[in-house]
Coordinates of C-alpha atoms in Angstrom, one line a residue:
M1 CA 95.0 26.2 -30.6
D2 CA 93.7 25.7 -27.3
I3 CA 91.6 29.1 -27.4
D4 CA 90.4 28.2 -30.5
Q5 CA 89.1 24.9 -29.3
G6 CA 87.3 26.3 -26.7
K7 CA 85.8 29.0 -28.8
M8 CA 84.4 26.3 -31.0
N9 CA 83.0 24.2 -28.0
K10 CA 81.1 27.6 -27.0
N11 CA 79.7 28.3 -30.3
Q12 CA 78.3 25.0 -30.7
H13 CA 76.4 24.7 -27.1
T14 CA 75.0 28.1 -27.8
S15 CA 73.7 26.9 -31.5
L16 CA 72.1 23.6 -29.7
L17 CA 70.1 26.3 -27.2
A18 CA 69.2 28.8 -29.9
Q19 CA 66.4 26.8 -31.6
P20 CA 63.3 28.4 -32.7
I21 CA 60.6 28.7 -30.1
R22 CA 58.2 26.6 -31.6
R23 CA 60.8 23.4 -31.6
V24 CA 61.9 24.5 -27.9
L25 CA 58.0 24.5 -26.8
L26 CA 57.1 21.1 -28.8
V27 CA 60.6 19.4 -27.3
G28 CA 59.3 21.1 -23.9
F29 CA 55.6 19.4 -24.3
I30 CA 57.0 16.1 -25.1
L31 CA 59.3 16.1 -22.1
V32 CA 56.7 17.2 -20.0
A33 CA 54.3 14.8 -21.0
V34 CA 56.5 11.6 -21.8
V35 CA 58.4 11.7 -18.3
P36 CA 55.7 12.1 -16.0
V37 CA 53.6 9.7 -18.1
S38 CA 56.8 7.3 -17.8
F39 CA 56.8 7.0 -14.0
L40 CA 53.1 7.2 -13.5
G41 CA 52.1 4.7 -16.1
F42 CA 51.6 1.7 -13.4
K43 CA 49.8 4.2 -10.8
L44 CA 47.6 4.9 -13.5
Y45 CA 46.7 1.5 -14.6
N46 CA 45.9 0.6 -11.2
V47 CA 43.7 3.6 -10.6
A48 CA 41.8 3.4 -13.7
W49 CA 40.9 -0.4 -12.8
E50 CA 40.0 0.6 -9.2
E51 CA 37.6 3.3 -10.6
A52 CA 36.0 0.7 -13.1
W53 CA 35.7 -1.9 -10.5
R54 CA 34.0 0.8 -8.5
E55 CA 31.5 1.3 -11.4
I56 CA 30.5 -2.2 -11.8
V57 CA 30.3 -2.7 -8.1
E58 CA 28.0 0.4 -8.0
K59 CA 26.1 -0.8 -10.9
H60 CA 25.1 -4.4 -9.3
Q61 CA 24.1 -2.6 -5.7
L62 CA 21.7 -0.4 -7.6
L63 CA 20.4 -3.3 -9.3
A64 CA 19.8 -4.7 -6.6
Q65 CA 17.6 -2.1 -5.0
N66 CA 15.8 -1.1 -7.9
L67 CA 14.7 -4.6 -7.8
A68 CA 13.9 -4.6 -4.2
E69 CA 11.7 -1.9 -4.7
P70 CA 9.1 -3.5 -7.3
I71 CA 9.0 -6.5 -5.5
A72 CA 8.0 -4.4 -2.2
I73 CA 5.4 -2.4 -4.4
Y74 CA 3.8 -5.5 -5.6
I75 CA 3.3 -7.0 -2.1
R76 CA 1.8 -3.8 -1.0
D77 CA -0.4 -3.7 -4.1
Q78 CA -1.9 -7.2 -3.4
R79 CA -2.4 -6.4 0.3
A80 CA -4.3 -3.2 -0.7
A81 CA -6.2 -5.5 -3.3
L82 CA -7.2 -7.7 -0.8
G83 CA -8.3 -4.9 1.9
L84 CA -10.5 -3.6 -0.9
L85 CA -12.0 -7.1 -1.1
S86 CA -12.2 -7.5 2.5
D87 CA -14.4 -4.0 2.5
F88 CA -16.4 -5.5 -0.7
I89 CA -16.9 -8.5 1.6
A90 CA -18.5 -6.9 4.7
Y91 CA -20.3 -4.5 2.5
Q92 CA -22.2 -7.6 0.8
S93 CA -22.7 -9.3 4.5
G94 CA -24.5 -6.2 5.7
G95 CA -22.0 -5.7 8.7
L96 CA -23.6 -9.0 9.8
S97 CA -21.7 -12.7 10.4
I98 CA -20.5 -13.6 7.1
E99 CA -22.8 -16.9 7.6
V100 CA -25.5 -14.8 6.4
L101 CA -24.2 -14.5 2.9
D102 CA -26.5 -16.9 0.3
A103 CA -25.4 -18.7 -2.7
K104 CA -25.9 -15.4 -4.8
E105 CA -23.9 -13.4 -2.7
K106 CA -20.9 -16.0 -2.5
A107 CA -20.7 -16.5 -6.3
M108 CA -20.3 -13.0 -6.5
V109 CA -17.8 -12.8 -3.8
R110 CA -15.9 -15.6 -5.9
Q111 CA -16.2 -13.7 -8.9
S112 CA -14.7 -10.6 -7.3
M113 CA -11.7 -13.2 -5.7
K114 CA -11.1 -14.1 -9.0
K115 CA -10.6 -10.6 -10.7
L116 CA -7.3 -10.3 -8.4
E117 CA -4.7 -11.8 -10.7
G118 CA -1.7 -11.3 -8.5
F119 CA -3.5 -14.3 -6.5
R120 CA -2.9 -18.0 -7.3
S121 CA -6.0 -18.7 -4.9
I122 CA -8.0 -16.6 -2.4
S123 CA -10.1 -18.1 0.5
L124 CA -12.5 -16.7 2.6
V125 CA -12.5 -18.7 5.9
N126 CA -14.7 -17.9 9.1
T127 CA -13.0 -17.4 12.3
H128 CA -13.2 -21.1 13.2
G129 CA -11.1 -22.0 10.3
K130 CA -14.0 -23.3 8.1
M131 CA -13.2 -22.3 4.7
L132 CA -16.5 -20.5 3.1
V133 CA -15.4 -19.3 -0.4
S134 CA -12.7 -20.4 -2.4
T135 CA -11.3 -20.1 -6.0
M136 CA -9.8 -23.5 -5.7
G137 CA -13.1 -25.0 -7.2
L138 CA -14.1 -28.3 -5.4
L139 CA -12.2 -29.2 -2.2
S140 CA -12.7 -32.0 0.2
E141 CA -13.6 -31.3 3.5
K142 CA -10.0 -31.5 5.3
Q143 CA -9.0 -29.0 2.6
R144 CA -11.7 -26.9 3.6
G145 CA -10.6 -26.8 7.3
A146 CA -6.3 -26.9 6.3
Y147 CA -6.1 -23.0 7.4
Q148 CA -7.2 -23.7 11.6
Q149 CA -3.7 -23.9 12.4
E150 CA -1.8 -21.9 9.7
T151 CA 0.7 -19.0 11.4
C152 CA -1.1 -16.2 9.3
F153 CA -4.7 -17.3 10.0
V154 CA -4.0 -17.5 13.6
N155 CA -1.9 -14.5 13.8
T156 CA -4.5 -12.4 12.0
R157 CA -7.0 -13.8 14.0
A158 CA -5.3 -13.0 17.6
N159 CA -4.0 -9.3 16.3
D160 CA -6.9 -8.2 13.7
R161 CA -4.1 -7.4 10.8
W162 CA -2.4 -8.7 8.0
Y163 CA 0.4 -11.1 7.8
L164 CA 2.7 -12.4 5.3
S165 CA 4.5 -15.6 5.5
G166 CA 7.5 -16.9 3.6
V167 CA 7.7 -19.3 1.4
K168 CA 5.8 -22.6 2.1
R169 CA 4.2 -25.7 0.7
S170 CA 0.3 -24.7 0.3
L171 CA -1.8 -26.5 2.7
L172 CA -4.3 -26.9 -0.6
D173 CA -2.1 -28.2 -3.4
A174 CA 1.5 -28.6 -1.7
R175 CA 3.2 -26.6 -4.1
P176 CA 5.7 -23.8 -3.0
S177 CA 3.4 -20.7 -1.9
I178 CA 3.6 -16.9 -0.2
V179 CA 0.0 -16.7 2.4
L180 CA -1.3 -13.2 2.9
S181 CA -4.3 -13.2 5.4
F182 CA -6.3 -10.3 6.2
P183 CA -8.9 -9.4 8.4
V184 CA -12.7 -9.0 7.4
H185 CA -14.6 -6.6 9.7
G186 CA -18.2 -6.4 10.6
E187 CA -20.3 -3.3 10.9
H188 CA -19.1 -2.4 14.6
G189 CA -15.4 -3.4 13.7
Q190 CA -15.6 -6.9 14.9
Q191 CA -13.8 -9.6 13.1
T192 CA -16.3 -11.8 11.4
A193 CA -14.0 -13.6 8.9
I194 CA -10.2 -13.9 7.3
L195 CA -9.2 -13.8 3.6
M196 CA -6.4 -16.3 2.8
G197 CA -4.7 -15.4 -0.4
E198 CA -1.8 -17.3 -2.1
L199 CA 0.6 -15.0 -4.2
R200 CA 1.4 -15.7 -7.4
I201 CA 5.1 -16.8 -7.2
E202 CA 5.7 -16.6 -10.9
L203 CA 4.9 -13.0 -10.9
I204 CA 7.7 -12.5 -8.7
D205 CA 9.8 -14.4 -10.6
K206 CA 8.7 -12.6 -13.7
I207 CA 9.9 -9.4 -11.9
R208 CA 13.3 -11.1 -11.0
K209 CA 13.7 -12.4 -14.9
K210 CA 14.2 -8.6 -15.9
I211 CA 17.3 -8.2 -14.1
K212 CA 19.7 -10.4 -16.7
F213 CA 23.5 -9.4 -17.9
G214 CA 26.5 -10.9 -19.1
K215 CA 26.4 -14.7 -20.0
K216 CA 25.8 -15.9 -16.3
G217 CA 24.9 -12.9 -14.3
H218 CA 21.3 -13.4 -13.1
S219 CA 19.1 -12.2 -9.6
A220 CA 17.3 -14.2 -6.9
I221 CA 15.1 -13.3 -4.0
V222 CA 14.8 -15.2 -0.9
D223 CA 12.1 -14.9 2.0
N224 CA 12.8 -13.7 5.8
K225 CA 14.2 -17.2 6.3
G226 CA 16.7 -17.5 3.5
R227 CA 14.5 -19.9 1.6
A228 CA 14.4 -19.4 -2.5
I229 CA 11.6 -17.8 -3.8
A230 CA 12.8 -16.8 -7.2
H231 CA 15.8 -18.4 -8.9
P232 CA 17.1 -19.3 -12.5
N233 CA 17.4 -22.9 -11.1
P234 CA 13.6 -24.3 -11.1
D235 CA 14.6 -27.0 -8.9
W236 CA 15.7 -24.7 -6.4
M237 CA 12.3 -22.9 -6.5
A238 CA 10.4 -26.2 -6.5
E239 CA 12.1 -27.4 -3.5
M240 CA 12.3 -23.8 -1.4
R241 CA 16.2 -24.2 -1.4
D242 CA 17.4 -23.0 2.2
L243 CA 20.1 -20.4 1.5
S244 CA 20.0 -19.1 4.8
S245 CA 23.7 -20.6 5.7
W246 CA 25.1 -18.2 3.0
P247 CA 26.8 -14.9 4.3
V248 CA 25.2 -12.7 1.8
V249 CA 21.7 -14.0 2.5
K250 CA 22.4 -13.7 6.2
K251 CA 23.1 -10.2 5.5
M252 CA 19.9 -9.6 3.6
I253 CA 18.1 -11.0 6.1
R254 CA 19.4 -8.5 8.6
G255 CA 18.2 -5.8 6.5
E256 CA 22.0 -4.8 5.1
T257 CA 22.2 -3.6 1.7
G258 CA 25.9 -3.7 -0.2
V259 CA 28.4 -5.4 -2.3
T260 CA 29.8 -8.7 -1.5
E261 CA 31.6 -11.9 -2.9
F262 CA 30.8 -15.4 -2.5
Y263 CA 30.9 -18.9 -3.6
S264 CA 27.9 -20.1 -6.0
P265 CA 27.2 -23.5 -5.9
F266 CA 24.9 -23.4 -8.8
I267 CA 27.2 -21.4 -11.2
K268 CA 30.3 -22.8 -9.4
A269 CA 32.2 -20.0 -9.8
N270 CA 33.1 -16.9 -7.7
M271 CA 30.6 -14.4 -7.6
V272 CA 30.3 -10.9 -7.2
A273 CA 26.8 -9.7 -6.0
G274 CA 25.0 -6.5 -5.3
F275 CA 22.3 -7.2 -2.4
A276 CA 19.5 -5.5 -0.7
S277 CA 16.6 -5.9 1.6
V278 CA 13.0 -5.7 0.5
P279 CA 11.9 -2.8 2.6
E280 CA 9.1 -3.7 5.6
F281 CA 9.0 -7.5 4.5
N282 CA 13.0 -8.6 5.1
W283 CA 12.8 -10.5 2.1
G284 CA 16.3 -10.5 0.3
V285 CA 17.4 -9.5 -3.2
M286 CA 20.8 -10.1 -4.8
V287 CA 22.0 -9.7 -8.1
P288 CA 25.3 -11.8 -8.7
Q289 CA 27.9 -12.2 -11.6
P290 CA 30.7 -14.5 -12.0
R291 CA 33.7 -12.6 -11.1
S292 CA 35.5 -13.8 -14.2
E293 CA 33.2 -11.9 -16.1
I294 CA 33.2 -8.5 -14.4
E295 CA 36.9 -8.6 -14.8
A296 CA 36.7 -9.4 -18.5
H297 CA 34.3 -6.5 -18.7
V298 CA 36.2 -4.1 -17.1
N299 CA 39.9 -5.1 -19.0
R300 CA 37.5 -4.3 -22.3
I301 CA 36.6 -0.9 -20.7
L302 CA 40.3 -0.3 -19.3
Y303 CA 42.0 -1.2 -22.7
A304 CA 39.2 0.9 -24.5
Q305 CA 39.8 4.1 -22.3
L306 CA 43.8 3.5 -22.5
T307 CA 43.4 3.4 -26.3
W308 CA 41.6 6.7 -26.7
G309 CA 43.3 7.9 -23.8
V310 CA 46.6 7.9 -25.4
I311 CA 45.2 9.3 -28.9
G312 CA 43.9 12.1 -26.9
F313 CA 47.0 12.6 -25.2
V314 CA 48.8 13.2 -28.3
M315 CA 46.4 15.3 -30.0
A316 CA 45.9 17.3 -26.9
L317 CA 49.6 17.7 -26.7
V318 CA 50.1 18.8 -30.6
I319 CA 46.7 20.9 -31.3
A320 CA 44.9 22.4 -28.3
F321 CA 46.8 22.4 -24.9
L322 CA 46.7 26.4 -24.4
L323 CA 43.6 26.9 -26.8
V324 CA 41.6 24.1 -24.7
R325 CA 42.7 25.8 -21.5
W326 CA 42.1 29.5 -22.4
L327 CA 38.7 28.6 -24.1
T328 CA 37.5 25.6 -21.5
N329 CA 38.3 27.8 -18.0
P330 CA 35.6 30.1 -18.2
L331 CA 33.1 27.8 -19.6
Q332 CA 33.4 25.1 -16.9
R333 CA 33.0 27.8 -14.4
L334 CA 29.5 28.9 -16.1
C335 CA 28.6 25.1 -16.7
H336 CA 29.5 24.2 -12.7
S337 CA 27.4 27.1 -11.7
A338 CA 24.4 26.3 -13.4
S339 CA 24.3 22.6 -12.6
T340 CA 24.9 23.7 -8.9
I341 CA 21.7 26.4 -9.6
V342 CA 19.7 23.5 -10.9
D343 CA 20.7 21.0 -8.0
N344 CA 19.9 23.5 -5.5
G345 CA 16.5 24.5 -6.6
L346 CA 17.3 27.4 -8.5
Q347 CA 19.0 29.0 -5.7
G348 CA 22.4 30.5 -6.1
E349 CA 24.1 33.2 -8.8
I350 CA 26.1 32.9 -11.9
P351 CA 29.7 33.8 -11.1
D352 CA 31.8 36.8 -12.9
I353 CA 34.1 35.9 -15.9
S354 CA 38.1 37.0 -16.1
R355 CA 38.5 40.0 -18.0
H356 CA 41.0 38.2 -20.3
A357 CA 38.5 35.7 -21.2
P358 CA 36.8 36.0 -24.8
S359 CA 34.0 38.6 -25.1
E360 CA 31.7 35.9 -25.8
F361 CA 31.6 34.3 -22.5
S362 CA 31.2 37.6 -21.0
N363 CA 27.8 37.9 -23.1
L364 CA 26.5 34.3 -22.4
R365 CA 27.3 35.1 -18.6
A366 CA 25.2 38.4 -18.6
R367 CA 22.6 36.8 -20.6
L368 CA 22.6 33.2 -18.5
A369 CA 22.4 35.3 -15.3
S370 CA 19.4 37.0 -16.4
L371 CA 17.8 33.6 -17.3
V372 CA 18.5 32.6 -14.0
N373 CA 16.9 35.5 -12.4
G374 CA 13.7 35.4 -14.7
L375 CA 13.4 31.6 -13.5
Q376 CA 13.8 32.3 -9.8
A377 CA 10.9 34.9 -9.8
S378 CA 9.0 32.2 -11.9
R379 CA 9.8 29.8 -9.6
G380 CA 8.8 31.6 -6.6
E381 CA 5.3 32.4 -7.9
L382 CA 4.8 29.1 -9.2
D383 CA 5.3 27.6 -5.4
D384 CA 3.2 30.2 -3.8
L385 CA 0.4 29.0 -6.7
N386 CA 0.9 25.5 -5.9
K387 CA 0.7 26.2 -2.0
S388 CA -2.7 28.3 -2.5
L389 CA -4.3 25.4 -5.0
Q390 CA -3.2 22.7 -2.6
R391 CA -4.8 24.4 0.5
R392 CA -8.0 24.8 -1.6
V393 CA -8.0 21.2 -2.7
D394 CA -7.6 19.9 0.8
D395 CA -10.0 22.3 2.2
A396 CA -12.9 21.3 -0.7
T397 CA -11.8 17.3 -0.1
R398 CA -12.4 17.7 3.9
E399 CA -15.7 19.5 3.2
L400 CA -17.1 16.9 0.5
R401 CA -15.8 13.9 2.9
G402 CA -17.6 15.3 6.0
A403 CA -21.1 15.9 3.5
N404 CA -20.7 12.1 2.4
R405 CA -20.3 11.1 5.9
Q406 CA -23.6 13.0 6.7
L407 CA -25.5 11.9 3.8
Q408 CA -24.6 8.5 4.8
T409 CA -25.7 8.9 8.3
F410 CA -29.1 10.7 7.4
A411 CA -29.9 8.1 4.6
S412 CA -30.4 5.1 7.4
Q413 CA -30.5 7.0 11.0
D414 CA -33.6 8.7 12.6
Y415 CA -32.5 12.3 13.3
L416 CA -34.2 12.2 16.9
T417 CA -33.5 9.4 18.4
K418 CA -30.7 8.4 16.4
L419 CA -32.5 4.7 16.1
Y420 CA -32.2 3.6 12.3
N421 CA -35.0 4.8 10.5
R422 CA -37.9 3.3 8.8
R423 CA -36.6 3.1 5.1
Y424 CA -33.5 1.7 6.8
F425 CA -35.9 -0.9 8.5
E426 CA -38.0 -2.0 5.8
S427 CA -35.0 -2.7 3.5
T428 CA -33.1 -5.0 6.3
L429 CA -36.8 -6.6 6.6
L430 CA -36.9 -6.9 2.9
Q431 CA -33.8 -8.7 2.6
I432 CA -34.7 -11.4 5.3
I433 CA -37.9 -12.0 3.7
V434 CA -36.3 -13.2 0.4
S435 CA -33.1 -14.7 1.6
E436 CA -33.0 -18.3 2.4
S437 CA -32.6 -18.0 6.0
S438 CA -36.1 -16.7 6.5
R439 CA -37.5 -20.2 4.9
E440 CA -35.4 -22.3 7.3
K441 CA -36.7 -20.4 10.8
G442 CA -39.3 -18.0 11.5
F443 CA -38.9 -14.2 13.3
C444 CA -40.8 -12.3 15.0
L445 CA -41.8 -8.5 14.0
M446 CA -42.6 -6.1 16.6
M447 CA -44.2 -2.7 17.0
L448 CA -44.5 -0.4 19.8
D449 CA -46.4 2.6 20.6
I450 CA -46.5 5.2 23.2
D451 CA -50.1 5.3 24.7
N452 CA -51.8 8.6 25.0
F453 CA -48.9 10.5 23.4
K454 CA -50.9 13.2 21.4
P455 CA -52.0 14.8 25.2
I456 CA -48.4 14.9 26.1
N457 CA -47.8 17.3 23.2
D458 CA -50.6 19.2 24.0
N459 CA -50.5 19.4 27.4
Y460 CA -46.3 19.7 27.8
G461 CA -45.4 21.0 23.7
H462 CA -43.7 19.3 21.5
A463 CA -40.2 19.6 23.2
A464 CA -41.2 17.4 26.0
G465 CA -42.8 14.9 23.5
D466 CA -39.2 14.8 21.6
R467 CA -37.8 14.1 24.9
V468 CA -40.4 11.2 26.1
L469 CA -39.6 10.1 22.3
I470 CA -35.7 10.1 22.8
Q471 CA -35.6 8.7 26.4
T472 CA -38.5 5.5 25.2
A473 CA -36.2 5.1 22.4
K474 CA -33.2 4.4 24.9
I475 CA -35.3 2.4 26.9
I476 CA -36.2 0.0 23.9
E477 CA -32.5 0.0 22.5
S478 CA -31.6 -0.9 26.4
Q479 CA -33.9 -3.8 26.6
A480 CA -33.0 -5.2 23.1
G481 CA -29.3 -5.3 23.4
D482 CA -27.2 -5.6 20.0
N483 CA -29.0 -9.1 18.4
H484 CA -31.9 -7.4 17.4
L485 CA -33.0 -4.3 15.1
V486 CA -34.7 -1.3 16.8
A487 CA -35.8 1.7 14.6
R488 CA -38.3 4.8 14.9
F489 CA -40.9 3.6 12.6
A490 CA -42.9 6.8 12.5
G491 CA -44.1 9.5 15.1
D492 CA -44.2 7.4 18.7
E493 CA -44.2 4.3 16.7
F494 CA -41.1 1.8 17.2
A495 CA -40.3 -1.4 15.1
I496 CA -38.1 -4.1 16.3
L497 CA -37.1 -7.1 14.3
V498 CA -36.6 -10.3 16.8
E499 CA -34.8 -13.4 15.1
D500 CA -36.2 -15.5 18.4
N501 CA -39.5 -17.8 18.9
A502 CA -42.3 -16.3 19.9
E503 CA -42.3 -17.0 23.4
Q504 CA -38.7 -15.0 23.5
A505 CA -40.2 -11.8 21.7
R506 CA -43.0 -11.8 23.9
T507 CA -40.9 -12.1 27.1
L508 CA -39.0 -8.9 25.6
A509 CA -42.0 -7.1 24.7
T510 CA -43.4 -7.4 28.2
S511 CA -40.0 -6.2 29.9
I512 CA -39.8 -3.3 27.3
L513 CA -43.3 -2.2 28.3
H514 CA -42.5 -2.8 31.9
A515 CA -39.1 -0.8 32.0
V516 CA -40.7 2.2 30.3
S517 CA -43.9 2.2 32.8
E518 CA -41.6 2.3 35.5
A519 CA -39.1 5.2 34.0
V520 CA -39.4 8.5 35.5
F521 CA -40.2 11.2 32.7
E522 CA -39.8 14.4 34.0
W523 CA -40.2 18.1 32.3
Q524 CA -39.8 21.1 33.5
G525 CA -40.0 19.6 37.2
E526 CA -43.1 17.5 36.3
L527 CA -43.3 14.1 36.1
I528 CA -45.2 12.5 33.1
Q529 CA -46.6 9.1 33.0
V530 CA -45.8 7.4 30.0
T531 CA -46.8 3.7 29.0
A532 CA -46.5 1.9 25.6
S533 CA -48.4 -1.0 23.8
A534 CA -47.0 -3.3 21.7
G535 CA -48.1 -5.7 19.1
V536 CA -46.0 -9.1 17.8
H537 CA -46.5 -11.0 14.9
Y538 CA -44.6 -14.3 14.6
H539 CA -43.8 -15.4 10.9
S540 CA -43.2 -19.1 10.7
A541 CA -40.5 -20.7 9.0
G542 CA -41.6 -21.9 5.2
S543 CA -44.7 -19.6 4.9
D544 CA -44.6 -17.3 2.2
C545 CA -45.5 -13.4 3.0
N546 CA -44.5 -9.9 1.6
L547 CA -43.5 -6.9 3.5
D548 CA -47.2 -5.3 3.3
I549 CA -48.5 -8.2 4.4
L550 CA -46.0 -8.4 7.6
L551 CA -46.5 -4.7 8.4
Q552 CA -50.2 -5.1 8.6
N553 CA -50.5 -8.1 10.6
V554 CA -48.0 -6.5 13.5
D555 CA -49.7 -3.0 13.0
R556 CA -53.3 -5.3 13.8
A557 CA -51.3 -6.8 16.6
L558 CA -51.0 -3.4 18.1
Y559 CA -54.5 -2.1 17.3
T560 CA -55.7 -5.1 19.6
A561 CA -53.3 -4.2 22.3
K562 CA -54.7 -0.4 22.3
E563 CA -58.6 -1.8 22.1
E564 CA -57.8 -3.9 24.9
G565 CA -56.5 -1.1 27.3
R566 CA -53.1 -0.2 26.5
N567 CA -49.6 -0.9 28.3
R568 CA -49.9 -4.4 27.1
V569 CA -48.7 -7.2 24.3
S570 CA -50.9 -8.6 21.9
M571 CA -49.5 -11.6 19.9
L572 CA -50.6 -12.5 16.2
G573 CA -49.8 -15.5 14.2
I574 CA -48.7 -17.8 16.9

């Protein structure tokens, strides 16, 4: 009986194991799937939470960095616009003092200022702090001198470069403002004036408003001292709220970038903020969002992932575990290698596929390898063509710029003496004649001619005559200095525009003639005695004239000097 009972138990044990393979695999998959998941469930939840949280944090940091760059570009664009306006003003003034601008030219400057829509106001201030032109309309005398002690104005005047202030009260209307200063240079690079522009804070706030998410998520911008430039709270913007005591603001001012948590008195909640520093200007940009919103968002993502994860898990166990693994392994290798090749600039090779994989994958691998090889060859040819084209463009650009510089020089400069030529001299004289300044004060026009210049050419040759012209030009330019316009008028004639009275003009002419007669002119070991005659015409203030009459008068004065014996000065119009 005991023997029979043992045989019965053995048969039952054998029948329990002797199940169909499908059932055994199904039970085995269930056990393999359920047991590990049961132990690792809590760990999986924590890992999923951390991953979702990391994505949120990275998004906030990326938003802050993406907001910082447009702000930096905006400021650079406004700085470049102010630089172009500076060049335009320098051109309008002819490289001279800004004070010479007449009413029409000032109106043109003001109209150009108004076209720069990135500025709330732009003012042209001389180096003494007096406002010459402004887009603010009528201003009091006190307002016109408001920039004398302004920090950006003082720094630009001292260091001859642009400066950007933080947010502060405008000296013109006391509104929150950001000042950008830029120097204006004269013909010889000297600083003649300073442009003072006040940026439109509302445009910066408009850029900030584009970053908005969640119910209370927002963005904020502070200057290099931690004061609010743009913020969703208009009262904070109006009072330029000092946020420099906030730890996140301190980090931004130090140029740091990252993500942090802090308590916001504006939202009255704990916030998670991505923050970044605006390159070059040490402004700060932060993108905060209440932690409660982020946690709710992360939970929604996590629950959705868990739900679909369970569904996909069950389906994968029942339907496609082995099939997916068999089909996707070779495909993943091909995709990974293709992505690596693209990321490395078409560098690399397509790997071989296992011989146990379906034949379609082997055919795909062969076609993909052929395509990559062709692209690599084309890429090499294209790179060579681009380099060759860039070299040609660079060479052509350099040649064109050099030609333009030569044309500009030839248009205003005498080729032999390097003085201004007749065209430039007459153009400048005509501007002075039609300007208001010529009616307010007189000026002198001087014409010098080398005595007996033709015999010098005849006796010593034209090369000697050129040497005499060059040396005489240097003497005249040295005696005249930088305050008078000197030009070679024609042949051996030189013209000088003297913005002084008649006696000072006579003194200058006498000193030039004396310097010429005392100079040593030597050619091939022989000394050449050179003298010159000068005619001076004084144009009195308030009198009418034109260019032809002025030139005729000074020519008569020069003719009189020649008739009276040369090497002397003849005055006309006194």
